mmCIF file of N, CA and C in Angstrom:
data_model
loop_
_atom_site.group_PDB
_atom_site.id
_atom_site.type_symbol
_atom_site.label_atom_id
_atom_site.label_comp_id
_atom_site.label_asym_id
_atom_site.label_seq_id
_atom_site.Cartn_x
_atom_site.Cartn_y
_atom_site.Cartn_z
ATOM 1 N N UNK A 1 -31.633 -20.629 -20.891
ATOM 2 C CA UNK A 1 -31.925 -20.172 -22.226
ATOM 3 C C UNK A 1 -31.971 -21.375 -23.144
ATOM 4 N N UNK A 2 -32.762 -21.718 -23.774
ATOM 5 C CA UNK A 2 -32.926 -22.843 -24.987
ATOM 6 C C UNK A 2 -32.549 -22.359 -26.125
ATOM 7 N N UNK A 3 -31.656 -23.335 -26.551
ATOM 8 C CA UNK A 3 -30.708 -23.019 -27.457
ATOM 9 C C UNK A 3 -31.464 -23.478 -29.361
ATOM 10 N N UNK A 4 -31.872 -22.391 -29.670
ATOM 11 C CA UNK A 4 -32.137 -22.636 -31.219
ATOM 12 C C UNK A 4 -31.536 -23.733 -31.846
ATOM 13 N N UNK A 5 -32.834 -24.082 -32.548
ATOM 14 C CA UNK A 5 -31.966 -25.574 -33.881
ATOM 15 C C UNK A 5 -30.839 -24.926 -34.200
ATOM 16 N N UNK A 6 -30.219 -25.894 -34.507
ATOM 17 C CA UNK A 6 -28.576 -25.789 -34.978
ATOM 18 C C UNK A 6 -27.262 -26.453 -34.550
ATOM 19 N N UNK A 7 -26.476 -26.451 -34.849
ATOM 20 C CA UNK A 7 -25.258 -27.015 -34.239
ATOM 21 C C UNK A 7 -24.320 -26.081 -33.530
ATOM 22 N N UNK A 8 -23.666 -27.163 -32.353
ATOM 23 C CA UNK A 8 -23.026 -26.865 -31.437
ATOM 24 C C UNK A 8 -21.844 -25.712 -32.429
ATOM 25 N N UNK A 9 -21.586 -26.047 -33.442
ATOM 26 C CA UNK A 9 -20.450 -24.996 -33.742
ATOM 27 C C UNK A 9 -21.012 -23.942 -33.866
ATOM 28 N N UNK A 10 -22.591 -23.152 -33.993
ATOM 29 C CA UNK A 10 -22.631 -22.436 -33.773
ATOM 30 C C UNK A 10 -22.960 -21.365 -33.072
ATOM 31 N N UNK A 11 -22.284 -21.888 -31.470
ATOM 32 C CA UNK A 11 -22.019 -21.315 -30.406
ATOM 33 C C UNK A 11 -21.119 -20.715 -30.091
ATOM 34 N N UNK A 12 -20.731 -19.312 -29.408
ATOM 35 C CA UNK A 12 -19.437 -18.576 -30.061
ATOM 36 C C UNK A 12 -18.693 -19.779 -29.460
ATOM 37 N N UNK A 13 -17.398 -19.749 -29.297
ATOM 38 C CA UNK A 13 -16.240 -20.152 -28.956
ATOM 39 C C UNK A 13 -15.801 -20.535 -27.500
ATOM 40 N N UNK A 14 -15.764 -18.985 -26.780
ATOM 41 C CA UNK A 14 -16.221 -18.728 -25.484
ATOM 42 C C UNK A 14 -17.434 -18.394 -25.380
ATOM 43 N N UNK A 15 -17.910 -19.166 -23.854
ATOM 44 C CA UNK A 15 -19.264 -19.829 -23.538
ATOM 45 C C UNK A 15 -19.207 -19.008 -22.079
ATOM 46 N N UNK A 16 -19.831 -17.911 -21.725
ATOM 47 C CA UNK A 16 -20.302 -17.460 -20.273
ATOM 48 C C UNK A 16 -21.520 -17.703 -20.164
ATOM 49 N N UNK A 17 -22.191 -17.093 -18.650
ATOM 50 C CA UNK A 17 -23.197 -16.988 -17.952
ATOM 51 C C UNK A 17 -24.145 -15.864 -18.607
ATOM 52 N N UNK A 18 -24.731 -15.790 -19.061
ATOM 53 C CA UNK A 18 -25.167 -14.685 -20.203
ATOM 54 C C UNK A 18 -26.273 -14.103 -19.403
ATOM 55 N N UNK A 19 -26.502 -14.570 -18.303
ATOM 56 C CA UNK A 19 -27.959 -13.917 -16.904
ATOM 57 C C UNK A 19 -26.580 -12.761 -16.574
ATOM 58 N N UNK A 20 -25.056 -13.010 -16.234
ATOM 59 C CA UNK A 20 -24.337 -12.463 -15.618
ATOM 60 C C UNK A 20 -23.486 -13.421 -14.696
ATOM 61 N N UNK A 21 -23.007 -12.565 -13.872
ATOM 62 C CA UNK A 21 -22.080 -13.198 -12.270
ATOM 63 C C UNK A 21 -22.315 -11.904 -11.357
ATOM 64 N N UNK A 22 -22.177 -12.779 -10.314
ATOM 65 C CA UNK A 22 -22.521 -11.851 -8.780
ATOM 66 C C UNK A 22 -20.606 -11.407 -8.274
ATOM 67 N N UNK A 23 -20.837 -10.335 -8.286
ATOM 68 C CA UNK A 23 -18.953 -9.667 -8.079
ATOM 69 C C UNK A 23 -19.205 -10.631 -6.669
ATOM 70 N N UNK A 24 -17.867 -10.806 -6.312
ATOM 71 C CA UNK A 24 -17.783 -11.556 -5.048
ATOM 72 C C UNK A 24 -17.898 -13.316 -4.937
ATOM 73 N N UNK A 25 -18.071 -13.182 -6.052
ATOM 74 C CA UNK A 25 -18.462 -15.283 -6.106
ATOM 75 C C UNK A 25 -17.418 -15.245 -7.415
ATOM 76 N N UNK A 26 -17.586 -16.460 -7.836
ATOM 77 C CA UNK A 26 -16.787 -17.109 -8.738
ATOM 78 C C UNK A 26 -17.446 -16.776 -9.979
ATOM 79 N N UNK A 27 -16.571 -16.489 -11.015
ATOM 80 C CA UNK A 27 -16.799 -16.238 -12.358
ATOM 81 C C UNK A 27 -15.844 -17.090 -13.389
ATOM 82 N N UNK A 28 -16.397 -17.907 -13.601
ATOM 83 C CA UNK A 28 -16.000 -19.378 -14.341
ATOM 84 C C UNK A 28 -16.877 -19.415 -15.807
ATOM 85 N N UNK A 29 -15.579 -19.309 -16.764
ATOM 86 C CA UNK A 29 -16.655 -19.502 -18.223
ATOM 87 C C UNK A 29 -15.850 -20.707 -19.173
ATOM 88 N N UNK A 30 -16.247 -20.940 -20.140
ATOM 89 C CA UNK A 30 -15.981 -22.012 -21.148
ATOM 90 C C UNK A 30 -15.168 -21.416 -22.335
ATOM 91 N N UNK A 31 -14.480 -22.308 -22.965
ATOM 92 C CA UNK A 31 -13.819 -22.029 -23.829
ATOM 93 C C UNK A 31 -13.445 -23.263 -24.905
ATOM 94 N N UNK A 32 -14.157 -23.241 -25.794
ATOM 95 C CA UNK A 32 -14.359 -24.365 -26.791
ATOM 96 C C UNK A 32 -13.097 -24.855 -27.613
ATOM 97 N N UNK A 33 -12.164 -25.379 -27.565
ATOM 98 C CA UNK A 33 -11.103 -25.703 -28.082
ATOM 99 C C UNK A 33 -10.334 -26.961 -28.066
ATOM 100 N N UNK A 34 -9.447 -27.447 -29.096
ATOM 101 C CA UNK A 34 -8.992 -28.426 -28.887
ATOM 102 C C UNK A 34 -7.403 -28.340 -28.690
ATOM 103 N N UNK A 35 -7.176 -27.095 -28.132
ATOM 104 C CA UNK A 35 -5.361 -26.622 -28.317
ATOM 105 C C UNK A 35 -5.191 -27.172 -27.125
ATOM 106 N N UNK A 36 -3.536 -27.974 -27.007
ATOM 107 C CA UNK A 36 -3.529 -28.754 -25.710
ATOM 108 C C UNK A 36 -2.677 -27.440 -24.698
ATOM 109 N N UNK A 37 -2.175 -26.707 -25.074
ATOM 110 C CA UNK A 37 -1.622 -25.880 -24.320
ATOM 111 C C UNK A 37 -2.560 -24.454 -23.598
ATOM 112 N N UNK A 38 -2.737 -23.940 -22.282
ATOM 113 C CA UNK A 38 -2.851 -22.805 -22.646
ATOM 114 C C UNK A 38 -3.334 -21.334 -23.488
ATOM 115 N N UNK A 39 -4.357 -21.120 -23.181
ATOM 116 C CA UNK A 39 -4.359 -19.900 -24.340
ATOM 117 C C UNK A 39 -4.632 -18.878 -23.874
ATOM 118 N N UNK A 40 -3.963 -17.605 -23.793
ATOM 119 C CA UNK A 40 -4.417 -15.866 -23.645
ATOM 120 C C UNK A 40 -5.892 -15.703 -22.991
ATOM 121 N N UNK A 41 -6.130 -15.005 -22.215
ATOM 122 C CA UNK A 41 -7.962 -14.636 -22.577
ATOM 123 C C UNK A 41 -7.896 -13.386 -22.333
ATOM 124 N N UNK A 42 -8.805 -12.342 -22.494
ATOM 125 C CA UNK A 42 -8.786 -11.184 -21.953
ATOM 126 C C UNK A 42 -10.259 -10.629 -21.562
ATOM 127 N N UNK A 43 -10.615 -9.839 -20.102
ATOM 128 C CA UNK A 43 -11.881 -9.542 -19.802
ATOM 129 C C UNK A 43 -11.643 -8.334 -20.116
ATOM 130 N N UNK A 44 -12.939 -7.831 -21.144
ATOM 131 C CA UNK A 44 -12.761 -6.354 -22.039
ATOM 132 C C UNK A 44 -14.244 -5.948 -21.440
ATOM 133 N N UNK A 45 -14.425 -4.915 -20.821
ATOM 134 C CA UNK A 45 -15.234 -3.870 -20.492
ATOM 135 C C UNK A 45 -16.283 -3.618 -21.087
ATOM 136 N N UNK A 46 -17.572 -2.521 -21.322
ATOM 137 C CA UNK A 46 -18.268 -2.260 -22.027
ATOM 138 C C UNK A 46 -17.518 -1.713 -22.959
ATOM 139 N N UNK A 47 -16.432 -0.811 -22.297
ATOM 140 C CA UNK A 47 -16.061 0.390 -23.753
ATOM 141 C C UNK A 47 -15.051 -0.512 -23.840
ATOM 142 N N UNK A 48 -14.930 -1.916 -23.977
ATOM 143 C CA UNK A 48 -13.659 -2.362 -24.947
ATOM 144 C C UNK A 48 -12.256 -2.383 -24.379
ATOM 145 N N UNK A 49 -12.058 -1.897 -23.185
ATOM 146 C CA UNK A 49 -10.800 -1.832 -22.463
ATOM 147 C C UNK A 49 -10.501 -3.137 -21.747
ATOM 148 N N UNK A 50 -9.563 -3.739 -22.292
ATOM 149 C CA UNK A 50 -8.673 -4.677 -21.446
ATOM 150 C C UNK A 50 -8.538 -4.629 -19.975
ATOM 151 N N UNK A 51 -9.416 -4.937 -18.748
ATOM 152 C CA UNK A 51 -9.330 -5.141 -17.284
ATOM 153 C C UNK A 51 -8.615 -6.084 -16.696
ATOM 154 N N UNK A 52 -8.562 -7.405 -16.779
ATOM 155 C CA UNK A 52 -8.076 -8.173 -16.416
ATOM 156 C C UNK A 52 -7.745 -9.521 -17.620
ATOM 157 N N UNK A 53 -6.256 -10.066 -17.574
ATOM 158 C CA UNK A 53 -5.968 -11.075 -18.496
ATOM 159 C C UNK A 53 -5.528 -12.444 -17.489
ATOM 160 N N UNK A 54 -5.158 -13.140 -18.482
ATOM 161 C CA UNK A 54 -4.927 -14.417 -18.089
ATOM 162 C C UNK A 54 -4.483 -15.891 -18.834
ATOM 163 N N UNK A 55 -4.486 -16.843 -18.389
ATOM 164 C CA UNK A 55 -4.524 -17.836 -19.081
ATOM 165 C C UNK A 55 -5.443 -19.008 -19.202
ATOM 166 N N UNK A 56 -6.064 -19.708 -20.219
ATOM 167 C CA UNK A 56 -7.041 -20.757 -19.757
ATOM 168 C C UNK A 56 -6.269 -21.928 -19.163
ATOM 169 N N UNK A 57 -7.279 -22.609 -18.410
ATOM 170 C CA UNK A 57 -6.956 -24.278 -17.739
ATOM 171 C C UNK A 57 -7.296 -25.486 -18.637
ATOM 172 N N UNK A 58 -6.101 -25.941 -19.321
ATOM 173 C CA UNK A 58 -7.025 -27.125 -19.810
ATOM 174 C C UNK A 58 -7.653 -28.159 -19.253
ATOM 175 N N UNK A 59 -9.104 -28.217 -19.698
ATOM 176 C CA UNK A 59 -9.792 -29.371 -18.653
ATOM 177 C C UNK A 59 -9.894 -30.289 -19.427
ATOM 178 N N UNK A 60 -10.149 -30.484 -20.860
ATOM 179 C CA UNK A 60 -10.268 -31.769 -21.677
ATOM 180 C C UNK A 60 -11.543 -32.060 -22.445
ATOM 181 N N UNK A 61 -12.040 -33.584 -22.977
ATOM 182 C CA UNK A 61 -13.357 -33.646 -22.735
ATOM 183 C C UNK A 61 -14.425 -33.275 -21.760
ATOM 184 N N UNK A 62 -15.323 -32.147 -21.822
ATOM 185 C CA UNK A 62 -16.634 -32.333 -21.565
ATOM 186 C C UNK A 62 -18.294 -33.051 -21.449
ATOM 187 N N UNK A 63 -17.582 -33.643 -20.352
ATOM 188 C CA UNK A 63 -18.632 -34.742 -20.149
ATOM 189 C C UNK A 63 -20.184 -34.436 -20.724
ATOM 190 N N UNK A 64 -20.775 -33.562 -20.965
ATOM 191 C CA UNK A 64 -22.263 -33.439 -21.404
ATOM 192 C C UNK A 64 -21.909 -32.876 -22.433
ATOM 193 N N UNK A 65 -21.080 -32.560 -23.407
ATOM 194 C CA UNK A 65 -20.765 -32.064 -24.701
ATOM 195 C C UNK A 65 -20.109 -32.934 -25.405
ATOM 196 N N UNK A 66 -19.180 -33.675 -25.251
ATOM 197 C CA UNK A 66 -18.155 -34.254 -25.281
ATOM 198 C C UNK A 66 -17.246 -33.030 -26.464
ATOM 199 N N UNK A 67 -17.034 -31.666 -26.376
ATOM 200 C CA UNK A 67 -16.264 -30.740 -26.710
ATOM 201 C C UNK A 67 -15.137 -30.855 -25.898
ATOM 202 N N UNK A 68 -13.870 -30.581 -26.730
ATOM 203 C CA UNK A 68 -12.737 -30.123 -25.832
ATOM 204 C C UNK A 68 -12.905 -28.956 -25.113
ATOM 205 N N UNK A 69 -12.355 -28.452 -23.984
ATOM 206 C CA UNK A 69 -12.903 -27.286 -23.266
ATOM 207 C C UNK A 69 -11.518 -26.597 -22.612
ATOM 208 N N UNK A 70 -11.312 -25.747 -22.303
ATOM 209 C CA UNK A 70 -10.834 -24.881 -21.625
ATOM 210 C C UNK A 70 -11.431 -24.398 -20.309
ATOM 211 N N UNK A 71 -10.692 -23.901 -19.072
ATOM 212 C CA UNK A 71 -11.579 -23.493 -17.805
ATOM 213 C C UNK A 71 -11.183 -22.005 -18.044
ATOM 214 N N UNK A 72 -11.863 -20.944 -17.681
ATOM 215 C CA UNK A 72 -11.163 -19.368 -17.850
ATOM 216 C C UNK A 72 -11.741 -18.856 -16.229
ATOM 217 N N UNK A 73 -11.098 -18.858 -15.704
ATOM 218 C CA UNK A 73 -11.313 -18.408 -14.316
ATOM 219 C C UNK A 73 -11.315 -17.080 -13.941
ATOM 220 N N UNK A 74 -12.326 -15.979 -13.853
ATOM 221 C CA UNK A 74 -11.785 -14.352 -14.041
ATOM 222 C C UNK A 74 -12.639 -14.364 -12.352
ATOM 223 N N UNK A 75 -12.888 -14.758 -11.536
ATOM 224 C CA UNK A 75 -12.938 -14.407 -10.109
ATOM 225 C C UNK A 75 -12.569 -13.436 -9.540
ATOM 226 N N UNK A 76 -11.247 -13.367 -10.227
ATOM 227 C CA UNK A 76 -10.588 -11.869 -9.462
ATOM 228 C C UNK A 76 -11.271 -10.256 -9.740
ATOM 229 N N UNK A 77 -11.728 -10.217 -10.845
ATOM 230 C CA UNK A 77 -12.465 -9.457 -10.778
ATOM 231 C C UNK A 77 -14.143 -8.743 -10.499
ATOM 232 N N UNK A 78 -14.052 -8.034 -9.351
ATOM 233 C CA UNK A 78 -15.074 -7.619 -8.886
ATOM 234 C C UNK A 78 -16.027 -6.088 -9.119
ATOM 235 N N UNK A 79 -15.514 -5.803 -9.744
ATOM 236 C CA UNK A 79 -16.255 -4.371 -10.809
ATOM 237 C C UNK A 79 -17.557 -4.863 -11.158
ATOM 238 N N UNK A 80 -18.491 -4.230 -10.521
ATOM 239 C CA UNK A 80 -19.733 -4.128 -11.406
ATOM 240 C C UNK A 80 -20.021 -3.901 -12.685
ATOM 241 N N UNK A 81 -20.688 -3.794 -13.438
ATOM 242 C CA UNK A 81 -20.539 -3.025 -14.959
ATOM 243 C C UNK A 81 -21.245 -4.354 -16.105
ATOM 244 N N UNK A 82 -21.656 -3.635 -16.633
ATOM 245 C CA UNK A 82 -22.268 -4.117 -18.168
ATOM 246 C C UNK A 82 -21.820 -4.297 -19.197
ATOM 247 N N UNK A 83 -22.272 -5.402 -20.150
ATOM 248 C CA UNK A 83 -21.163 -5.728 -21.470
ATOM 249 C C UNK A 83 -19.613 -5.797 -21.856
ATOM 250 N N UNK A 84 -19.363 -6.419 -19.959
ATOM 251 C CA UNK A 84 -18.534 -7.238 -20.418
ATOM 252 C C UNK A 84 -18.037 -8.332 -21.596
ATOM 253 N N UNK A 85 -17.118 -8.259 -22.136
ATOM 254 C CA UNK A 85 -16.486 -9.669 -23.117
ATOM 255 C C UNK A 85 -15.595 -10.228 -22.762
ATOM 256 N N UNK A 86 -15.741 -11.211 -22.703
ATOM 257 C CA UNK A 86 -14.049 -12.361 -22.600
ATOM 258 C C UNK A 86 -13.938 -12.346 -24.206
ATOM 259 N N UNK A 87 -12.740 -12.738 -24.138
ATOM 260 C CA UNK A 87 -12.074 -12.821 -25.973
ATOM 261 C C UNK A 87 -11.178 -14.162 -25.476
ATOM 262 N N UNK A 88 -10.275 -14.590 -26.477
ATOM 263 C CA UNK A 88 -9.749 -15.735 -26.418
ATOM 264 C C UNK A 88 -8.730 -15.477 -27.680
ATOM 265 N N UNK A 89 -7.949 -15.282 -28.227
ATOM 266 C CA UNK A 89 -7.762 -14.946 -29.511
ATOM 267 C C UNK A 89 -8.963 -13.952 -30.007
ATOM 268 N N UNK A 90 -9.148 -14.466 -31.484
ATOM 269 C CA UNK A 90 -10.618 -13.649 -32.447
ATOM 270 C C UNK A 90 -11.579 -14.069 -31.781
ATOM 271 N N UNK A 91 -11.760 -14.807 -30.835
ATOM 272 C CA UNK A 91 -13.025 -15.562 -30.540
ATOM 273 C C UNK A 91 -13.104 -14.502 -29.573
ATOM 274 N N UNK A 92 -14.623 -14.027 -29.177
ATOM 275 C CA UNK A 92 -15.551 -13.416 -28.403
ATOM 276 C C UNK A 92 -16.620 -14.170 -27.751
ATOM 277 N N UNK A 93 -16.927 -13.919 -26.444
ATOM 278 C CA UNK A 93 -18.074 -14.036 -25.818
ATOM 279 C C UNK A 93 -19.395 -13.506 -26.111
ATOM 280 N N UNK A 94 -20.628 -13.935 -25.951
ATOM 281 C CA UNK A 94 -21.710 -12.792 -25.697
ATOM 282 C C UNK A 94 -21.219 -12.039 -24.468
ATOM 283 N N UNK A 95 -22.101 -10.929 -24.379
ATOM 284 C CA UNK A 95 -22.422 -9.587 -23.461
ATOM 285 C C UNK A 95 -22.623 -10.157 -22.253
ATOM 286 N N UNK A 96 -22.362 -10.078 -21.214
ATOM 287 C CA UNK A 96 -22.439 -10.161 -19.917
ATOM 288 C C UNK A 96 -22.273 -8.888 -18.610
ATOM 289 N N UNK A 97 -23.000 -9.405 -17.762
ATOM 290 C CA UNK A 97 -23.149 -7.981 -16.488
ATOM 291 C C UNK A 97 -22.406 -8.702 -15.326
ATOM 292 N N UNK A 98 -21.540 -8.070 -14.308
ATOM 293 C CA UNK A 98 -21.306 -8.291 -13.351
ATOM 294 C C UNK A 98 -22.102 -7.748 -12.216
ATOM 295 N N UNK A 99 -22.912 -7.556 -11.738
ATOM 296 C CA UNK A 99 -23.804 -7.050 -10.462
ATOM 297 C C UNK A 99 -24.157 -7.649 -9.502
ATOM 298 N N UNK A 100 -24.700 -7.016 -8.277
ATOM 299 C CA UNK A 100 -25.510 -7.875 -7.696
ATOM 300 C C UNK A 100 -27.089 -8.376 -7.760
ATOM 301 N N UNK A 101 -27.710 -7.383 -8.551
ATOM 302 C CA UNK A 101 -29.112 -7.918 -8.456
ATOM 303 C C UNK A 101 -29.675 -8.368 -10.310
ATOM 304 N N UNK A 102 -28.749 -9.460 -10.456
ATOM 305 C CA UNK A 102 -29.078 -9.982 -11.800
ATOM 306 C C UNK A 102 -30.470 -10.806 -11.809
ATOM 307 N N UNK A 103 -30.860 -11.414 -10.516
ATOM 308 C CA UNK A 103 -32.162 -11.525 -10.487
ATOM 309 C C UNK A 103 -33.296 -10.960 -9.914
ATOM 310 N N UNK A 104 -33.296 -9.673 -10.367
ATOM 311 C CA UNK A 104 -34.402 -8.825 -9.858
ATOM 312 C C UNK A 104 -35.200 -8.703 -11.112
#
């Protein structure tokens, strides 16, 4: 996806795969921050329900951004389903699908 003029800040916060993730593989998203500890995340459903939580990994500078980053690792979950959100605090993701045929 090519990203409209503008600046990097205004990209949400948390950064997913916005084609989706394939249940069964790894589901690895971004998290824009400069907090050195730790932070909450939560994977919220279409209807908004809390599925799976966690904590982020701090990874540091981002070598092709040079943004501080967070790792949010939600792998464990394998539910199919549509409009998914990660949250982070107030911060939100775009909409995301877990399926298998995201490229059909």
């Amino acid at each position: 996806m090519r990203q409209k003029e503008g600046k990097a800040s205004d990209l949400p916060a948390v950064l997913v795969n916005q084609t989706g993730y394939f249940p069964g593989l790894a589901k690895v998203a971004t998290y824009r921050s400069s907090a050195r500890e730790p932070q909450g995340w939560a994977l919220k459903d279409g209807s908004g329900h809390e599925v799976l939580t966690g904590k982020t990994v701090v990874h540091g500078p981002d070598a092709a951004s040079g943004d501080s980053v967070h790792l949010i690792d939600f792998s464990a979950w394998n539910k199919t389903g549509s409009g998914y959100i990660l949250t982070v605090g107030n911060e939100s993701s775009h909409p995301f699908d877990i399926r298998p045929d995201l490229y059909k």
